[in-house]
CSV table of C-alpha atoms and ligand atoms in Angstrom, one decimal:
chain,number,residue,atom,x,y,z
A,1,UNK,CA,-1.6,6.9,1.4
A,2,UNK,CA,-4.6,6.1,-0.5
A,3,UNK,CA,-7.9,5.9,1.6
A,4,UNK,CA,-8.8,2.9,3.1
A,5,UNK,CA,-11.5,0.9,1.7
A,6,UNK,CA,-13.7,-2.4,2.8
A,7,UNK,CA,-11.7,-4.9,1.2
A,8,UNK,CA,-8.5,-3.6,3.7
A,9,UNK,CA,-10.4,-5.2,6.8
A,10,UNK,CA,-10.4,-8.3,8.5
A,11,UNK,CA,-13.4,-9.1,10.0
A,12,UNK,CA,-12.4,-8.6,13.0
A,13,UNK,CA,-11.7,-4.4,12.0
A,14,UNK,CA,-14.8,-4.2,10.7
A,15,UNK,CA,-16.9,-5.6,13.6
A,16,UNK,CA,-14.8,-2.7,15.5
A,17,UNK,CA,-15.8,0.0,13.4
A,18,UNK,CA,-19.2,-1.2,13.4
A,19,UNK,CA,-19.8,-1.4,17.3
A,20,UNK,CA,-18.0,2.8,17.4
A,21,UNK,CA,-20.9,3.4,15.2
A,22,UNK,CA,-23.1,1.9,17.2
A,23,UNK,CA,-24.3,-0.7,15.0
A,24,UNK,CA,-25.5,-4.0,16.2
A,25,UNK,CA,-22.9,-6.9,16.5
A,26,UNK,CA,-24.8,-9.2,14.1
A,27,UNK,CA,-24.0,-6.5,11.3
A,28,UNK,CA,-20.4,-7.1,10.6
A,29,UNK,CA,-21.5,-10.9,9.8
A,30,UNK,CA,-24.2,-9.8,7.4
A,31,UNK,CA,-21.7,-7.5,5.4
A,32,UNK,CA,-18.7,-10.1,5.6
A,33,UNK,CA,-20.8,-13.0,4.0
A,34,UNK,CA,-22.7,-10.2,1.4
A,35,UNK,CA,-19.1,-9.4,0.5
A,36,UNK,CA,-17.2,-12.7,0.6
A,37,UNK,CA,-19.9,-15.2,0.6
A,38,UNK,CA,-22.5,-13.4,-2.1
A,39,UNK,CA,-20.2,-11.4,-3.9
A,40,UNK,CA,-22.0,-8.2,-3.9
A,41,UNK,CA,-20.2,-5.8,-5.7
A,42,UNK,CA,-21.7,-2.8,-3.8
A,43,UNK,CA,-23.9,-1.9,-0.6
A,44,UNK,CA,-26.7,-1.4,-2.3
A,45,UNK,CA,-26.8,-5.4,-3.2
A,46,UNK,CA,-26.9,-6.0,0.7
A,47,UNK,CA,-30.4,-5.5,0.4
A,48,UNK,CA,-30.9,-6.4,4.4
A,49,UNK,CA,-28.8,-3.1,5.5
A,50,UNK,CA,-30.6,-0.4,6.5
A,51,UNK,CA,-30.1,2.5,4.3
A,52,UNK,CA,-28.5,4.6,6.8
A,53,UNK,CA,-26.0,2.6,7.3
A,54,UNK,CA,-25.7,1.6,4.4
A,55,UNK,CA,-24.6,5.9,3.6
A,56,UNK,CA,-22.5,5.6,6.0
A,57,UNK,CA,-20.5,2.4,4.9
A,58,UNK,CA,-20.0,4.5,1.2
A,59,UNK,CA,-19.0,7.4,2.7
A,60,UNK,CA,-16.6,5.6,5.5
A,61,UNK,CA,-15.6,3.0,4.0
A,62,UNK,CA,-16.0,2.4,0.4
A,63,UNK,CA,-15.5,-0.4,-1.9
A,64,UNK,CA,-12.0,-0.7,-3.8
A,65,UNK,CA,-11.9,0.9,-7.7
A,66,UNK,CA,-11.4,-1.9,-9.7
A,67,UNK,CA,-12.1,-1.6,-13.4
A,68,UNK,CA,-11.6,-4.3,-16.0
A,69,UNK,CA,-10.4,-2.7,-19.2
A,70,UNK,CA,-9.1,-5.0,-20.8
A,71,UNK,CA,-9.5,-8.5,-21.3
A,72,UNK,CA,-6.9,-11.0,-22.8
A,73,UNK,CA,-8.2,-15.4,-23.3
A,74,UNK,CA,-5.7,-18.6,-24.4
A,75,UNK,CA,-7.1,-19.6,-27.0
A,76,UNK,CA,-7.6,-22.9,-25.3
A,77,UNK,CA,-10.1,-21.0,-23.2
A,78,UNK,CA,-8.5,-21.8,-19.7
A,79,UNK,CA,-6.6,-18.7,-19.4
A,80,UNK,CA,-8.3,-15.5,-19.2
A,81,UNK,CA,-5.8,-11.9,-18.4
A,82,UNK,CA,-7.5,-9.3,-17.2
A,83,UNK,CA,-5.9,-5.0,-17.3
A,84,UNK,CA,-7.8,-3.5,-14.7
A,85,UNK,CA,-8.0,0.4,-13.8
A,86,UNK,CA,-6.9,1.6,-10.2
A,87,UNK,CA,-8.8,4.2,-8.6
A,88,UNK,CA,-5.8,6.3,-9.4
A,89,UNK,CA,-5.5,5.8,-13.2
A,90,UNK,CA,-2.9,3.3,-12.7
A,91,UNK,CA,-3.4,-0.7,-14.1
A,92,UNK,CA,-2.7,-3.9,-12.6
A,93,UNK,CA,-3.2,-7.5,-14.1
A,94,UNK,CA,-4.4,-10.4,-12.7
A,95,UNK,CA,-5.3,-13.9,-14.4
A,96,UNK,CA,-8.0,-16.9,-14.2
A,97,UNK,CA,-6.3,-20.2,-15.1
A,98,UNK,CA,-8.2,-23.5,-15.5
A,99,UNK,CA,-6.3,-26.5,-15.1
A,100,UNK,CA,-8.3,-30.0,-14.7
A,101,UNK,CA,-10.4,-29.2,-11.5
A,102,UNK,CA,-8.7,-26.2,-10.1
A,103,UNK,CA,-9.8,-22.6,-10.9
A,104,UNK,CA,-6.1,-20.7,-10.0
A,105,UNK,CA,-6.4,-16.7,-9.6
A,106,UNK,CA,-2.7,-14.7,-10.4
A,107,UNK,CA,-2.8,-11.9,-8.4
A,108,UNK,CA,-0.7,-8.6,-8.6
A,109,UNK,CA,0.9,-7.3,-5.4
A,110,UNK,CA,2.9,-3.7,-6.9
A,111,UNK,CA,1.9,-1.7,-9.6
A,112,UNK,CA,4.9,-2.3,-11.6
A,113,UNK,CA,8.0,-3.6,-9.8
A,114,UNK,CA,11.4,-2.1,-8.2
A,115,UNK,CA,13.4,-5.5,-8.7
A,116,UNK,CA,14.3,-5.1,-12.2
A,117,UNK,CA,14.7,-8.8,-13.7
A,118,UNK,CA,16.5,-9.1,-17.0
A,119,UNK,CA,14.0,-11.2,-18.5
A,120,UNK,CA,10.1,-10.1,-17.0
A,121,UNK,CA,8.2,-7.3,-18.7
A,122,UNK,CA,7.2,-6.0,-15.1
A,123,UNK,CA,10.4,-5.1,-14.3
A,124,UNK,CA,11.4,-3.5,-17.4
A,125,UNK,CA,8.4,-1.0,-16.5
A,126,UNK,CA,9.8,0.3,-13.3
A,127,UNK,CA,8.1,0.6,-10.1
A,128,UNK,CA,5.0,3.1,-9.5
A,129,UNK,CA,3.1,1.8,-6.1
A,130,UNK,CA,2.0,-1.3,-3.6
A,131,UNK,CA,-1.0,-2.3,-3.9
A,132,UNK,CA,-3.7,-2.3,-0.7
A,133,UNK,CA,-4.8,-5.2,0.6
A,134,UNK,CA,-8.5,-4.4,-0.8
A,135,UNK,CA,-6.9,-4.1,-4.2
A,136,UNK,CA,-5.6,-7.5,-4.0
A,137,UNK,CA,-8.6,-9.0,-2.6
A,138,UNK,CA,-10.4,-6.6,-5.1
A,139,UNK,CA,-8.7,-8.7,-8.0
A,140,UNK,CA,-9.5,-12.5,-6.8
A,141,UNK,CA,-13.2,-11.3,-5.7
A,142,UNK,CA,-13.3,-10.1,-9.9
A,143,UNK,CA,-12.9,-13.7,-10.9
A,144,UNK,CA,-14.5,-15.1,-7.8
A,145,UNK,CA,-17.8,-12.9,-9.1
A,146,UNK,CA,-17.3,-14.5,-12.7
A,147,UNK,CA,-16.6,-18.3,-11.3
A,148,UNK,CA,-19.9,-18.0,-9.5
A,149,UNK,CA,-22.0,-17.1,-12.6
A,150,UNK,CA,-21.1,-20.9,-13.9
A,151,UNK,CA,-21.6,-22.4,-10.8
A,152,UNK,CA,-17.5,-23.0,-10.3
A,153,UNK,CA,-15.7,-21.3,-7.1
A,154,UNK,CA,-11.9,-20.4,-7.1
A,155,UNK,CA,-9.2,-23.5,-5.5
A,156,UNK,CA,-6.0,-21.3,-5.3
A,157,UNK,CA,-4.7,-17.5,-5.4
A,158,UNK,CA,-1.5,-18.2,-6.5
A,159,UNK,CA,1.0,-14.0,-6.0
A,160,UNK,CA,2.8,-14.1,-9.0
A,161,UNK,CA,1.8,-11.3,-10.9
A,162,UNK,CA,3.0,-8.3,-11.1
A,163,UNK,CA,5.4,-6.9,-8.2
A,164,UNK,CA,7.1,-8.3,-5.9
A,165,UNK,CA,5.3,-9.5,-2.6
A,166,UNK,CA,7.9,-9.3,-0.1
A,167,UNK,CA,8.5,-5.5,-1.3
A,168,UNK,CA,4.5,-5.3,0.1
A,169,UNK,CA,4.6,-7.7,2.6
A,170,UNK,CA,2.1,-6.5,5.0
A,171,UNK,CA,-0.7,-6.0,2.3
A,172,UNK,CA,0.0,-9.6,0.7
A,173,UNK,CA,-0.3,-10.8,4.6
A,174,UNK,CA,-3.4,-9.5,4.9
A,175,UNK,CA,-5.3,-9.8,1.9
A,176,UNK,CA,-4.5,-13.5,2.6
A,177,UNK,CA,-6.1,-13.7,6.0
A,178,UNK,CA,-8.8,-11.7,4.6
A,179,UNK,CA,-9.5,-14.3,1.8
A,180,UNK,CA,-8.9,-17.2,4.2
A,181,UNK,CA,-11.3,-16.3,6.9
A,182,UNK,CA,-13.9,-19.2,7.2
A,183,UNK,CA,-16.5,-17.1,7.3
A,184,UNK,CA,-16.3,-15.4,3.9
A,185,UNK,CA,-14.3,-17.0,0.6
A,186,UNK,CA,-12.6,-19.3,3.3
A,187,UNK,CA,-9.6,-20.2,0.9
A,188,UNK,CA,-7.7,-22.6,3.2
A,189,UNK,CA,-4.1,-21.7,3.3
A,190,UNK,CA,-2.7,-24.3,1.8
A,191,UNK,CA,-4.3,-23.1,-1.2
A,192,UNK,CA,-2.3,-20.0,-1.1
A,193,UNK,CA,1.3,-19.6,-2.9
A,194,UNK,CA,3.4,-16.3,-2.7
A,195,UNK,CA,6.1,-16.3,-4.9
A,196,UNK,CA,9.2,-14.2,-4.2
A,197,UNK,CA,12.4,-13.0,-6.1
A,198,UNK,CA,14.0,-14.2,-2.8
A,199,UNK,CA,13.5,-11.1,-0.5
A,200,UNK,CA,15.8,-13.1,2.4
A,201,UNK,CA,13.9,-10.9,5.6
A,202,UNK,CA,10.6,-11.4,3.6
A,203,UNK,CA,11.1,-15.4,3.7
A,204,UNK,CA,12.3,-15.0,7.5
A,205,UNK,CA,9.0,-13.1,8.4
A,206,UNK,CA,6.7,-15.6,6.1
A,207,UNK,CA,8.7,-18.5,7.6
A,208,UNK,CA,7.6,-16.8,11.0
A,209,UNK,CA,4.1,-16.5,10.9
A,210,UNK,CA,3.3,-20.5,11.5
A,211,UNK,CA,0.9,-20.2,8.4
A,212,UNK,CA,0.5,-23.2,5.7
A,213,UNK,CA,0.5,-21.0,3.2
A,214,UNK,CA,3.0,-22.4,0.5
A,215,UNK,CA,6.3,-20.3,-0.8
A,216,UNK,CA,8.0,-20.0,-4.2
A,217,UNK,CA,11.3,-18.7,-5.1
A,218,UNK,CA,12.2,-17.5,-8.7
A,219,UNK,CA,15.3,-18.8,-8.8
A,220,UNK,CA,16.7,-19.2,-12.6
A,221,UNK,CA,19.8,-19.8,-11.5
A,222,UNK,CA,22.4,-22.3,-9.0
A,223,UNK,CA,25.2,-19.8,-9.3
A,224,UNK,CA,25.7,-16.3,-7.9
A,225,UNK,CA,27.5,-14.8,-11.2
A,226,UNK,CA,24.8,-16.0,-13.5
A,227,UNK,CA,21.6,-15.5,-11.0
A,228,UNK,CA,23.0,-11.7,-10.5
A,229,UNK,CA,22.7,-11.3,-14.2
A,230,UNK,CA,19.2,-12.1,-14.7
A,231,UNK,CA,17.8,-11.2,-10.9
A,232,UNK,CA,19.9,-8.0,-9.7
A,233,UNK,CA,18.5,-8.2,-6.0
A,234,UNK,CA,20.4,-11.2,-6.1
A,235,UNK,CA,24.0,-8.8,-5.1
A,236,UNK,CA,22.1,-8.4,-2.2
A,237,UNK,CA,20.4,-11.7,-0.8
A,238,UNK,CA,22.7,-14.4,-2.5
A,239,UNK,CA,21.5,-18.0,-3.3
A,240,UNK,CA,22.8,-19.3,-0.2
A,241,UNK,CA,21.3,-17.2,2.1
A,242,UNK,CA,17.8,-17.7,0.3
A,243,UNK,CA,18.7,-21.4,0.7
A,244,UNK,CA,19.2,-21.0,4.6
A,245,UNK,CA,15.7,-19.1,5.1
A,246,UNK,CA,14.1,-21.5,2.9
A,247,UNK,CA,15.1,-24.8,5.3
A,248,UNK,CA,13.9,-22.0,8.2
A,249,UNK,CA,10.4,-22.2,6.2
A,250,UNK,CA,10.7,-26.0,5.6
A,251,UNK,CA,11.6,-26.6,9.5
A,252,UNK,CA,8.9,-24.5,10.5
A,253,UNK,CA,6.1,-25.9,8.0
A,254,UNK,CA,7.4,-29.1,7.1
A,255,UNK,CA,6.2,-28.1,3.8
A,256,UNK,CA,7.6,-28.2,-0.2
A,257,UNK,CA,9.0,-25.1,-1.3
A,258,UNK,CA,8.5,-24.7,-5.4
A,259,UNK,CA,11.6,-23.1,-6.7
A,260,UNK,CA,10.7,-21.7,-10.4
A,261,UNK,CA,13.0,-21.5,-13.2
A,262,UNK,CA,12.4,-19.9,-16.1
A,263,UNK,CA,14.3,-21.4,-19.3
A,264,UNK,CA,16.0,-18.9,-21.5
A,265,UNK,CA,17.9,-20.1,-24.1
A,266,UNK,CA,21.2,-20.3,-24.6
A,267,UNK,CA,21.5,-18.6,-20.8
A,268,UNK,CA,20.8,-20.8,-18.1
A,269,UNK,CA,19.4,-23.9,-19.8
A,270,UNK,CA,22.8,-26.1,-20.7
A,271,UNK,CA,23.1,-29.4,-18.7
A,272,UNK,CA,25.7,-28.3,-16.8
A,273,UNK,CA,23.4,-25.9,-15.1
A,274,UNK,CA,20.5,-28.1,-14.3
A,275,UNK,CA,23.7,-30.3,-12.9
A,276,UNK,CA,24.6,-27.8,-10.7
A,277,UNK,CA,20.6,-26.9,-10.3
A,278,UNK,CA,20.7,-30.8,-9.0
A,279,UNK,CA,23.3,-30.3,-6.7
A,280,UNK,CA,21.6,-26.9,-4.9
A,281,UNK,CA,18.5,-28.7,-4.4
A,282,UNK,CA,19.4,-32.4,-3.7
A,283,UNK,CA,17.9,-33.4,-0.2
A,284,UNK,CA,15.7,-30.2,-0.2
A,285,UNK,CA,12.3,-30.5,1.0
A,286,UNK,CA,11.0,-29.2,-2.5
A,287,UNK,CA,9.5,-29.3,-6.2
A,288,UNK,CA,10.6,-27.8,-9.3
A,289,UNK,CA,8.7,-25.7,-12.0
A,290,UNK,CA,10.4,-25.3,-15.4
A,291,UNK,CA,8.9,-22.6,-17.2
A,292,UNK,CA,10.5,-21.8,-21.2
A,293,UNK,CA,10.9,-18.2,-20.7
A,294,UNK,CA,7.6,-16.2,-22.5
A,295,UNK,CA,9.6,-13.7,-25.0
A,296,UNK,CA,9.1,-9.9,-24.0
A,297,UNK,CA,9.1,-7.2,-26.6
A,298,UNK,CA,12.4,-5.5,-26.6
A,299,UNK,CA,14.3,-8.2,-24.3
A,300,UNK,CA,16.5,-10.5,-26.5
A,301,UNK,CA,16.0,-13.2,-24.4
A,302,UNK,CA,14.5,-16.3,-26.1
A,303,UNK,CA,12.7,-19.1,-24.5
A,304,UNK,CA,14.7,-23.0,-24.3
A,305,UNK,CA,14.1,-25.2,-26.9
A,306,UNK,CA,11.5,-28.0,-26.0
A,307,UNK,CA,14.4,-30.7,-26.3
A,308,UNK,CA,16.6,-28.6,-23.6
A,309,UNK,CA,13.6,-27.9,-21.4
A,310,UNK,CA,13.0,-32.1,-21.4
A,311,UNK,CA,16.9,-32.6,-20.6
A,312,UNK,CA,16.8,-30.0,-18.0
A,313,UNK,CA,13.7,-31.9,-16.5
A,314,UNK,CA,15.0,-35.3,-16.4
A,315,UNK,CA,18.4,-34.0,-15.3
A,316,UNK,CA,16.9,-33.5,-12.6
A,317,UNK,CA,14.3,-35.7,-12.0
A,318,UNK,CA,17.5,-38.4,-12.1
A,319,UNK,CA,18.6,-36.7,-9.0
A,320,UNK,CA,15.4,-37.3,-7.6
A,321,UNK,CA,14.3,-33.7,-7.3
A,322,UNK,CA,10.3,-33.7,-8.6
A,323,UNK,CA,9.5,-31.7,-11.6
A,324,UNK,CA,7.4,-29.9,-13.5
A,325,UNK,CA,7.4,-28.6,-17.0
A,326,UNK,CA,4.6,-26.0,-17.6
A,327,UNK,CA,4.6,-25.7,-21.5
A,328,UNK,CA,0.6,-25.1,-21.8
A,329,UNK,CA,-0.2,-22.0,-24.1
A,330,UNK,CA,-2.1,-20.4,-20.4
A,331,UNK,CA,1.1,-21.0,-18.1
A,332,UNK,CA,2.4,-18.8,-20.8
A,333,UNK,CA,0.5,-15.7,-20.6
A,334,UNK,CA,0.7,-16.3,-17.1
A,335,UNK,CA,4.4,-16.3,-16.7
A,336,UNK,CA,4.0,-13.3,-19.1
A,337,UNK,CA,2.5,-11.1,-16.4
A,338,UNK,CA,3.0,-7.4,-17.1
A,339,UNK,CA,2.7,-7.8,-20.6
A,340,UNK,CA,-0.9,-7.2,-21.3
A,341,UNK,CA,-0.1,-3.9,-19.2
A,342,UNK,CA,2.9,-2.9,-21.3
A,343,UNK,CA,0.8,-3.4,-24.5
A,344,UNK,CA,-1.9,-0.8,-22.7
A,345,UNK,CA,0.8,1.5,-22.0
A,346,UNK,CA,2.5,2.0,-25.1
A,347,UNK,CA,-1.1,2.5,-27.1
B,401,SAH,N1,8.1,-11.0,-8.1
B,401,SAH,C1,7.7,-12.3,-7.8
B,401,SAH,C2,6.4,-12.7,-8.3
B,401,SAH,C3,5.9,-12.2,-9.6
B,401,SAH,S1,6.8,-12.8,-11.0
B,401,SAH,C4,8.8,-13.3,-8.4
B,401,SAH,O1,9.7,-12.8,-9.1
B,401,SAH,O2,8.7,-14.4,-8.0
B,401,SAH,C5,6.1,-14.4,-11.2
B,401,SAH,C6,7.0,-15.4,-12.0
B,401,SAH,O3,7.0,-15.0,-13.3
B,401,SAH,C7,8.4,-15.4,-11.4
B,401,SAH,O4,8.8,-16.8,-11.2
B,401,SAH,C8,9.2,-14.8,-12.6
B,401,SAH,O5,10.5,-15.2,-12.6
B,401,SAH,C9,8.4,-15.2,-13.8
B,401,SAH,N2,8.6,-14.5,-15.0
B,401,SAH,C10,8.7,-13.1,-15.1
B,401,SAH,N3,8.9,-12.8,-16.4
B,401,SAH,C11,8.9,-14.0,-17.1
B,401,SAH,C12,9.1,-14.3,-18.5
B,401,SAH,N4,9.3,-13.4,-19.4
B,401,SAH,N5,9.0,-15.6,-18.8
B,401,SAH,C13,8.8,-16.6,-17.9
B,401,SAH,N6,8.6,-16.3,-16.6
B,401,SAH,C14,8.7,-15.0,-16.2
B,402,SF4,FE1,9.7,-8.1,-10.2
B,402,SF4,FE2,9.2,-10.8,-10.2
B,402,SF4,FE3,9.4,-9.4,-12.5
B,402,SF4,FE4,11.6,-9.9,-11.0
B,402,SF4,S1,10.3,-11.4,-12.0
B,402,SF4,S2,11.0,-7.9,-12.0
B,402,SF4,S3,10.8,-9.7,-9.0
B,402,SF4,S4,7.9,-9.1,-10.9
């Protein structure tokens, strides 16, 4: 268990520790809005702390290691990749996306990733550790810092980088309360996605906690056989089960689910599959992302062909099932997550 740093409270935490070190209540608001409001980046740029406690905040709790080392841009300009270090040596990415007016963060949730996909670049790296709450809200704060500089601010923090968040759902939880508090970024939940492989307990819990927060599946696939090809934990929580915790999550927050597919050709991008897509989905409360799979290094997968992608789409959009196809060149390093990682591990 890795010590526990500012960025793992909520407010409410840090007002405690504050009043059992006898510091005045007014503190905990002064360091919240320094932190999420100001960015600082350390104590010492919360000039109105005394310096004592100030000490004691570095000693107690200090702020989360994270080091950008390397830096990867679209050459479009809207997609910047950042490699950072981990106070432990270990590197996690996490991506800025422009996209008209919205400034999109990617976060990572697990060093690496135990679910093993067929197709993602994460999963062909194995798992190594969750990520702290702090380390998550560590990443968006990065960009948030950056935004600021040109006078922009961050619209969504979208978990779909590397890990899984389900496998770390009490981190993801609460790095999203900490990011939606009102009084510091004050992201309203809405503007939060977690994506999932399809975790079926992890859905059950989300669809639980009467949030607005929005949910994705990965889904790839409308058939069992197929889907336990390219997503393993699929033996374990099959498509129709996902399907029944998802209407749980509709029920509960009468909102869209986005179910994500990514295109690999020759796999799961015929007609027939988007027919029987079509069918899975038809009176669903939901939206659609088609993604043509970003090639990995050393997994012969390929992405769809643009003309298949388009069928796919209007297959079924003709079923009346919204769409989306993300072919921009910064969805792509997006989708790619893990990759920029991989390159930084094999040098
Ligand atoms: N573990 C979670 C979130 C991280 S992966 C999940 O699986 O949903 C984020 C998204 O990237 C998922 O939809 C995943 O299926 C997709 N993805 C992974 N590798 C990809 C690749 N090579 N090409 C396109 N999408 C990919
Ligand atoms: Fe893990 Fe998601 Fe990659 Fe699958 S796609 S291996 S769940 S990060």
């Amino acid at each position: 268990m890795s010590e526990r740093t500012i960025l793992d409270l909520t407010r409410e935490e840090l007002s405690d520790f504050l009043r059992e070190h006898g510091a005045p209540r007014f503190r905990a608001d002064q360091i919240w809005h320094g932190i999420y409001r100001e960015l600082a980046s350390s104590y010492d740029a919360i000039t109105t702390l005394p310096k004592r406690l100030r000490a004691l905040l570095q000693v107690e709790l200090p702020f989360t290691v994270l080091v950008p080392v390397d830096v990867q841009e679209s050459r479009d300009g809207r997609t910047r990749k950042v490699l950072f270090r981990l106070h432990d040596g270990e590197t996690i990415e996490a991506v800025l996306m422009h996209y008209e007016k919205r400034h999109t963060i990617c976060v990572s949730t697990q060093v690496g990733c135990a679910v093993g996909c067929a197709f993602c670049a994460t999963g062909k790296a194995g798992f190594v550790r969750d990520l702290t709450a702090g380390e998550i809200a560590a990443q968006v704060l990065h960009f948030a810092r950056e935004l600021d500089e040109r006078g922009e601010h961050i619209t969504n923090v979208v978990y779909m980088g590397m890990g899984e968040p389900f496998l770390n759902y009490d981190a993801v939880m609460r790095s999203i309360l900490i990011l939606n508090d009102p009084a510091g970024v004050g992201l309203g939940a809405r503007r939060f996605t977690v994506s999932t492989v399809g975790i079926v307990p992890g859905i059950e819990r989300f669809a639980a906690e009467g949030l607005q927060v929005n949910l994705a599946i990965s889904l790839h696939a409308a058939d069992d056989e197929l889907r336990n090809r390219l997503v393993p934990m699929n033996r374990r929580y099959p498509i129709a089960e996902i399907m029944r915790a998802c209407r749980t999550y509709i029920a509960n927050t009468n909102r869209r689910v986005t179910f994500e597919i990514a295109l690999i050709a020759g796999v799961n991008d015929a007609p027939d599959h988007a027919v029987a897509m079509a069918k899975l989905l038809t009176g669903l409360l939901c939206h659609v992302n088609l993604i043509p799979l970003n090639s990995v290094p050393g997994i012969p997968f390929r992405p769809s062909p643009r003309d298949r992608v388009e069928e796919f789409a209007e297959i079924l959009q003709a079923a009346g099932i919204t769409t989306t196809v993300r072919l921009g060149r910064g969805i792509e390093i997006q989708a790619g997550c893990g990759q920029l990682r991989e390159r930084s591990l094999v040098q």
